Coordinates of C-alpha atoms in Angstrom, one line a residue:
X875 CA 0.0 0.0 0.0
X876 CA 1.3 3.5 -0.9
X877 CA 1.1 5.9 2.0
X878 CA 1.7 9.6 1.9
X879 CA 2.6 11.6 5.0
X880 CA 2.4 15.4 4.8
X881 CA 4.7 16.9 7.5
X882 CA 8.1 15.8 8.7
X883 CA 7.8 16.8 12.3
X884 CA 7.9 14.5 15.3
X885 CA 4.5 12.9 14.7
X886 CA 4.9 12.7 11.0
X887 CA 8.2 10.9 11.3
X888 CA 6.8 8.5 13.9
X889 CA 3.9 7.8 11.6
X890 CA 6.3 7.2 8.7
X891 CA 8.5 4.8 10.6
X892 CA 5.4 2.9 12.0
X893 CA 3.8 2.6 8.6
X894 CA 7.0 1.4 6.9
X895 CA 7.6 -1.2 9.6
X896 CA 4.1 -2.5 8.7
X897 CA 5.3 -3.1 5.2
X898 CA 3.8 -0.1 3.4
X899 CA 5.5 2.0 0.8
X900 CA 5.9 5.4 2.5
X901 CA 6.7 8.8 1.2
X902 CA 7.3 11.7 3.6
X903 CA 6.5 15.1 2.2
X904 CA 8.2 18.1 4.0
X905 CA 8.1 21.8 3.0
X906 CA 11.3 22.5 4.9
X907 CA 14.7 21.6 3.4
X908 CA 14.8 18.7 5.9
X909 CA 12.5 17.0 8.3
X910 CA 12.5 17.4 12.1
X911 CA 13.7 21.0 12.2
X912 CA 11.5 21.9 15.2
X913 CA 12.8 19.1 17.3
X914 CA 16.2 20.8 17.5
X915 CA 14.7 23.6 19.6
X916 CA 12.6 21.6 22.0
X917 CA 13.4 21.7 25.7
X918 CA 15.8 24.6 25.2
X919 CA 17.9 22.4 22.9
X920 CA 17.8 19.4 25.3
X921 CA 14.6 17.8 24.1
X922 CA 12.5 16.8 27.0
X923 CA 10.8 14.0 25.0
X924 CA 8.4 12.6 27.5
X925 CA 7.5 12.5 31.2
X926 CA 7.2 9.9 33.9
X927 CA 3.8 11.2 35.0
X928 CA 1.9 11.2 31.6
X929 CA -1.8 10.9 32.0
X930 CA -5.0 12.6 30.8
X931 CA -4.9 15.4 33.5
X932 CA -2.1 17.1 31.5
X933 CA -4.4 17.7 28.5
X934 CA -7.6 19.7 28.0
X935 CA -10.9 18.3 29.3
X936 CA -12.4 17.9 25.9
X937 CA -9.2 16.1 24.7
X938 CA -8.9 13.4 27.3
X939 CA -11.0 10.6 25.9
X940 CA -9.2 10.5 22.6
X941 CA -5.8 11.0 24.3
X942 CA -6.5 8.0 26.6
X943 CA -7.4 5.8 23.6
X944 CA -4.3 6.8 21.6
X945 CA -1.9 6.7 24.6
X946 CA -3.1 3.2 25.6
X947 CA -1.6 1.9 22.3
X948 CA 1.8 3.7 22.7
X949 CA 2.4 4.6 26.3
X950 CA 5.4 5.7 28.3
X951 CA 6.9 2.2 28.4
X952 CA 6.6 1.7 24.6
X953 CA 8.0 5.2 24.0
X954 CA 11.1 4.6 26.1
X955 CA 11.5 1.2 24.4
X956 CA 11.3 2.8 21.0
X957 CA 13.9 5.4 21.7
X958 CA 16.2 2.8 23.3
X959 CA 15.8 0.7 20.1
X960 CA 16.8 3.6 17.8
X961 CA 19.8 4.5 20.0
X962 CA 18.7 7.1 22.5
X963 CA 20.0 6.5 26.0
X964 CA 17.5 8.3 28.2
X965 CA 17.9 9.8 31.6
X966 CA 15.2 11.1 34.0
X967 CA 15.4 14.3 36.0
X968 CA 12.5 15.1 38.3
X969 CA 10.2 13.0 36.1
X970 CA 11.4 14.6 32.8
X971 CA 13.1 12.4 30.3
X972 CA 15.9 13.7 28.1
X973 CA 18.5 12.1 25.9
X974 CA 21.6 11.4 28.0
X975 CA 23.6 13.6 25.7
X976 CA 21.3 16.5 26.8
X977 CA 21.2 17.4 23.1
X978 CA 18.0 17.6 21.0
X979 CA 20.3 16.8 18.1
X980 CA 20.7 13.2 19.4
X981 CA 16.9 12.7 18.9
X982 CA 17.1 14.4 15.5
X983 CA 20.1 12.2 14.4
X984 CA 18.5 8.9 15.6
X985 CA 15.1 9.6 14.0
X986 CA 16.8 10.8 10.8
X987 CA 18.9 7.6 10.7
X988 CA 15.7 5.5 11.2
X989 CA 14.1 7.1 8.2
X990 CA 17.1 6.0 6.1
X991 CA 17.3 2.5 7.7
X992 CA 13.7 1.9 6.8
X993 CA 14.1 3.2 3.2
X994 CA 11.5 5.8 3.6
X995 CA 11.4 8.2 0.7
X996 CA 11.7 11.8 1.9
X997 CA 10.8 14.7 -0.5
X998 CA 11.6 18.2 0.8
X999 CA 11.1 21.8 -0.3
X1000 CA 7.6 21.1 -1.5
X1001 CA 4.4 23.2 -1.5
X1002 CA 1.1 21.4 -1.7
X1003 CA -1.8 23.3 -3.2
X1004 CA -4.6 20.8 -3.3
X1005 CA -5.6 17.3 -2.3
X1006 CA -8.2 15.5 -4.3
X1007 CA -9.8 12.2 -3.1
X1008 CA -11.3 9.9 -5.7
X1009 CA -10.5 6.2 -5.4
X1010 CA -7.1 7.4 -4.2
X1011 CA -5.6 10.6 -2.9
X1012 CA -4.1 12.9 -5.5
X1013 CA -1.6 15.3 -3.9
X1014 CA -1.0 18.3 -6.2
X1015 CA 2.1 20.5 -5.9
X1016 CA 2.5 24.1 -6.9
X1017 CA 4.7 23.1 -9.8
X1018 CA 1.9 20.9 -11.2
X1019 CA 3.3 17.6 -10.2
X1020 CA 0.9 15.0 -8.7
X1021 CA 1.6 12.1 -6.4
X1022 CA -1.0 9.4 -5.8
X1023 CA -1.5 7.5 -2.5
X1024 CA -3.8 4.8 -1.2
X1025 CA -3.8 6.4 2.3
X1026 CA -2.8 9.9 3.5
X1027 CA -1.7 11.2 6.9
X1028 CA -1.7 14.9 7.6
X1029 CA 0.9 15.8 10.2
X1030 CA 1.7 19.4 9.4
X1031 CA 1.6 20.8 12.9
X1032 CA 0.2 24.1 13.9
X1033 CA 1.0 27.8 13.7
X1034 CA 3.5 27.7 16.6
X1035 CA 7.1 28.7 15.9
X1036 CA 6.6 29.4 12.1
X1037 CA 10.4 29.8 11.8
X1038 CA 10.6 26.0 12.2
X1039 CA 8.2 25.5 9.3
X1040 CA 5.0 25.2 11.3
X1041 CA 3.0 27.7 9.3
X1042 CA -0.5 26.3 9.7
X1043 CA -0.8 25.3 6.1
X1044 CA -2.3 22.0 7.1
X1045 CA -5.4 23.7 8.4
X1046 CA -6.4 24.8 5.0
X1047 CA -5.9 21.3 3.6
X1048 CA -8.1 19.9 6.3
X1049 CA -10.8 22.5 5.6
X1050 CA -10.8 21.7 1.9
X1051 CA -11.3 18.1 2.8
X1052 CA -14.5 19.1 4.6
X1053 CA -13.1 19.1 8.2
X1054 CA -13.7 21.7 10.8
X1055 CA -10.8 23.6 12.4
X1056 CA -11.2 25.1 15.8
X1057 CA -9.5 28.5 15.8
X1058 CA -5.8 28.1 16.6
X1059 CA -4.4 30.2 19.4
X1060 CA -1.0 30.4 21.0
X1061 CA -0.3 28.1 24.0
X1062 CA 2.7 27.5 26.3
X1063 CA 3.6 31.2 26.1
X1064 CA 3.9 34.4 28.1
X1065 CA 0.9 36.6 28.7
X1066 CA 0.6 40.3 28.0
X1067 CA -0.8 42.3 30.9
X1068 CA -2.4 45.7 31.3
X1069 CA -0.6 48.5 33.0
X1070 CA 2.9 50.1 32.8
X1071 CA 4.6 48.5 35.8
X1072 CA 6.0 45.6 33.9
X1073 CA 9.2 47.4 32.7
X1074 CA 10.0 48.1 36.4
X1075 CA 9.9 44.3 37.1
X1076 CA 11.4 43.2 33.8
X1077 CA 14.0 40.5 34.4
X1078 CA 12.8 39.5 37.9
X1079 CA 12.5 35.8 38.4
X1080 CA 11.0 34.4 41.6
X1081 CA 9.1 31.3 42.9
X1082 CA 5.4 32.1 42.9
X1083 CA 2.0 30.5 42.6
X1084 CA -0.1 31.9 39.7
X1085 CA -3.9 31.4 39.7
X1086 CA -6.1 32.0 36.6
X1087 CA -9.5 33.6 37.1
X1088 CA -12.1 33.7 34.4
X1089 CA -15.0 36.1 35.1
X1090 CA -13.8 36.2 38.7
X1091 CA -13.9 32.4 39.1
X1092 CA -10.7 30.6 39.8
X1093 CA -10.2 27.9 37.2
X1094 CA -6.6 26.7 37.6
X1095 CA -3.3 27.4 39.2
X1096 CA 0.3 26.4 39.0
X1097 CA 3.5 27.0 41.0
X1098 CA 7.1 27.5 39.8
X1099 CA 9.5 30.1 38.6
X1100 CA 7.6 33.2 37.5
X1101 CA 9.4 35.5 35.1
X1102 CA 8.5 39.2 34.8
X1103 CA 9.0 40.7 31.3
X1104 CA 8.5 44.2 29.8
X1105 CA 5.1 43.0 28.4
X1106 CA 3.8 41.1 31.4
X1107 CA 4.4 37.6 32.9
X1108 CA 6.1 34.4 31.7
X1109 CA 7.8 31.3 33.0
X1110 CA 6.6 27.7 33.3
X1111 CA 3.6 28.3 35.7
X1112 CA 2.3 31.0 33.3
X1113 CA 2.9 28.6 30.3
X1114 CA 0.7 26.0 32.1
X1115 CA -2.3 28.3 32.3
X1116 CA -1.8 30.2 29.0
X1117 CA -3.9 27.9 26.8
X1118 CA -7.0 28.3 28.8
X1119 CA -6.3 32.0 29.5
X1120 CA -6.0 32.9 25.8
X1121 CA -8.9 30.7 24.8
X1122 CA -11.2 32.4 27.4
X1123 CA -9.9 35.8 26.4
X1124 CA -10.7 35.1 22.8
X1125 CA -14.2 34.2 24.0
X1126 CA -14.4 37.8 25.4
X1127 CA -14.3 36.7 29.1
X1128 CA -12.6 38.8 31.8
X1129 CA -9.3 37.1 32.4
X1130 CA -6.9 37.8 35.2
X1131 CA -4.0 36.2 37.1
X1132 CA -3.5 36.4 40.8
X1133 CA 0.1 35.9 41.9
X1134 CA 1.2 34.7 45.3
X1135 CA 4.8 35.8 45.8
X1136 CA 5.3 33.8 48.9
X1137 CA 3.4 30.5 48.4
X1138 CA 5.3 28.7 51.1
X1139 CA 3.8 31.0 53.7
X1140 CA 0.2 30.9 54.8
X1141 CA -1.5 34.2 55.5
X1142 CA -1.2 33.5 59.2
X1143 CA 2.5 32.6 59.1
X1144 CA 3.2 35.6 56.9
X1145 CA 1.3 37.9 59.2
X1146 CA 3.3 36.6 62.2
X1147 CA 6.6 37.2 60.4
X1148 CA 5.7 40.7 59.2
X1149 CA 4.3 41.7 62.6
X1150 CA 7.6 40.7 64.2
X1151 CA 9.5 42.5 61.4
X1152 CA 7.5 45.7 62.0
X1153 CA 8.6 45.7 65.6
X1154 CA 12.3 45.0 65.0
X1155 CA 12.6 47.4 62.0
X1156 CA 10.4 50.2 63.2
X1157 CA 13.3 52.7 63.2
X1158 CA 14.2 51.9 59.5
X1159 CA 13.0 53.4 56.3
X1160 CA 9.8 52.0 54.7
X1161 CA 11.6 51.5 51.4
X1162 CA 13.9 48.9 53.0
X1163 CA 11.3 47.1 55.0
X1164 CA 11.2 44.0 52.7
X1165 CA 14.9 43.8 52.1
X1166 CA 16.0 40.2 52.4
X1167 CA 12.5 38.8 51.9
X1168 CA 12.1 39.1 48.1
X1169 CA 14.0 40.2 45.0
X1170 CA 15.0 43.9 45.5
X1171 CA 13.0 45.1 42.4
X1172 CA 10.0 43.2 43.6
X1173 CA 10.4 44.6 47.1
X1174 CA 10.2 48.1 45.8
X1175 CA 7.2 47.3 43.5
X1176 CA 5.2 45.7 46.4
X1177 CA 6.0 48.5 48.8
X1178 CA 4.9 51.1 46.4
X1179 CA 1.6 49.3 45.8
X1180 CA 1.2 49.0 49.6
X1181 CA 2.1 52.6 50.6
X1182 CA 1.3 56.0 49.2
X1183 CA 4.3 57.4 47.6
X1184 CA 4.8 60.2 50.2
X1185 CA 5.2 57.6 52.9
X1186 CA 7.7 55.5 51.0
X1187 CA 10.7 57.3 52.5
X1188 CA 9.3 57.7 56.0
X1189 CA 10.2 55.6 59.0
X1190 CA 8.3 52.3 59.5
X1191 CA 7.1 53.6 62.9
X1192 CA 5.2 56.4 61.2
X1193 CA 2.8 53.9 59.5
X1194 CA -0.6 52.7 60.7
X1195 CA 0.7 49.2 61.6
X1196 CA -2.5 47.2 61.2
X1197 CA -3.5 48.8 57.9
X1198 CA 0.1 48.5 56.5
X1199 CA 0.3 44.8 57.4
X1200 CA -3.1 44.0 56.0
X1201 CA -2.4 45.8 52.7
X1202 CA 1.1 44.4 52.4
X1203 CA -0.1 40.8 53.0
X1204 CA -2.8 41.2 50.4
X1205 CA -0.3 42.6 47.9
X1206 CA 2.2 39.8 48.4
X1207 CA -0.4 37.0 48.4
X1208 CA -2.9 38.4 45.9
X1209 CA -1.1 40.6 43.3
X1210 CA -3.5 41.0 40.4
X1211 CA -2.6 41.2 36.7
X1212 CA -5.2 41.8 34.0
X1213 CA -4.5 39.7 30.9
X1214 CA -4.9 41.4 27.6
X1215 CA -3.3 39.1 25.0
X1216 CA -0.3 37.3 23.7
X1217 CA 2.8 38.1 21.5
X1218 CA 1.8 36.0 18.5
X1219 CA 2.7 32.5 17.2
X1220 CA 6.4 33.3 16.9
X1221 CA 6.6 33.3 20.7
X1222 CA 4.7 30.2 21.7
X1223 CA 5.7 26.6 21.8
X1224 CA 2.4 25.0 20.7
X1225 CA -1.1 26.0 19.8
X1226 CA -4.5 25.1 21.1
X1227 CA -7.2 24.5 18.5
X1228 CA -7.0 22.5 15.3
X1229 CA -9.0 19.8 13.6
X1230 CA -12.0 19.1 15.9
X1231 CA -11.8 15.7 17.6
X1232 CA -15.4 14.7 16.9
X1233 CA -14.4 14.3 13.3
X1234 CA -11.8 11.6 13.8
X1235 CA -12.0 8.0 15.0
X1236 CA -10.0 6.5 17.9
X1237 CA -7.6 5.3 15.1
X1238 CA -7.1 9.0 14.1
X1239 CA -8.8 8.2 10.7
X1240 CA -11.2 10.8 9.5
X1241 CA -14.9 10.1 9.9
X1242 CA -15.5 12.1 6.8
X1243 CA -12.9 10.9 4.3
X1244 CA -11.9 7.2 4.2
X1245 CA -8.2 6.6 4.3
X1246 CA -7.4 10.1 5.6
X1247 CA -5.6 10.4 9.0
X1248 CA -4.5 13.2 11.2
X1249 CA -1.7 13.2 13.8
X1250 CA 0.1 15.5 16.2
X1251 CA -0.5 19.1 16.7
X1252 CA -2.9 19.7 13.8
X1253 CA -5.5 18.0 16.0
X1254 CA -7.2 20.0 18.8
X1255 CA -4.9 18.5 21.5
X1256 CA -2.4 20.5 23.5
X1257 CA -0.6 19.4 26.7
X1258 CA 1.2 21.2 29.5
X1259 CA 4.9 21.8 29.6
X1260 CA 7.1 18.8 30.5
X1261 CA 7.3 16.6 27.4
X1262 CA 3.5 16.0 27.2
X1263 CA 3.1 17.5 23.7
X1264 CA 6.0 15.4 22.4
X1265 CA 4.4 12.4 24.0
X1266 CA 1.2 13.2 22.1
X1267 CA 3.3 13.4 18.9
X1268 CA 4.9 10.0 19.4
X1269 CA 1.6 8.3 20.5
X1270 CA -0.6 9.8 17.8
X1271 CA 2.1 9.3 15.1
X1272 CA 2.3 5.6 16.0
X1273 CA -1.5 5.1 16.0
X1274 CA -2.0 7.0 12.7
X1275 CA 0.9 5.0 11.2
X1276 CA -0.9 1.7 12.0
X1277 CA -3.5 2.7 9.4
X1278 CA -6.2 0.7 11.0

């Protein structure tokens, strides 16, 4: 059977290897000059390719049924066995799996070698303009050439990181094949916030808990290293809430993030500490009151939100103690940031949205077009940071490549 795979990213390559191992003739079509370009930048160049804690909770609620079905056929154990088989020595750090070389290039090299070993035809620098399904699939290129396949897998990725070749072109192909595409939006990205305070905090990194509120209802939270930027907030905990934040913002909801800058301290414990501090530092300047507690830029920011500017350079003893402590605790534990948007697809790792899941079977074959399969990020599946999106790529690529 002649199988065409459009897209040479992680899921497309996995689908190609699987289909070839099942004795099909496989052609991989890639519009970059070579496959797997995006894999080289994953995990800050180290390629966190899966995680010890993979389960449905790391994906969106509407995605979990399909994820479970697909993952059951190619789970963590099978993923690690596959990478061991092709030459990757894996190591685990805090549940995250990396190649022992700590180089994404190792994953790139081993997968590229596997394409060669399996005699998979790879055609690069192509531009597909149309797909016509009759008895077979006719894939038409911009130069007029046509390739014909018995079955076709679309693995073109999303709009995320277009510099890697993920330009969203597959969405148009899916739509022309009568599929519905949920609007793609950036995910795993920083969030732009209202206000002008961000330049003051730009560059500050601190451990914090971030909580996402939609129309004043708390919907999720995460804890880790928060990064302040000149446009708003970033870092892993922000990435983890960004998909839902931007989807709700696109739905015109009121979206905000509440930051707890001292998550290890309860309100009661923090009050006790600040009360003691107030007594011991009563003869010092207000502007130095938080020195030693938090990043110096953050200390200044919080104190200026807590005190009126004229009091900032007064002695601590001049303040109304109870009012000052109440306001300070609220600022430290409940600092509010109003979310206004994102910085585009160039600055996100993956996208939410894509081909709607109701239109594909558990095998990832289209319910609308016989012999057509989708895999990877073109589908409306996006996971959290930590190797979960690459795990979806491996699992979905394997299942699509079975061509059941």
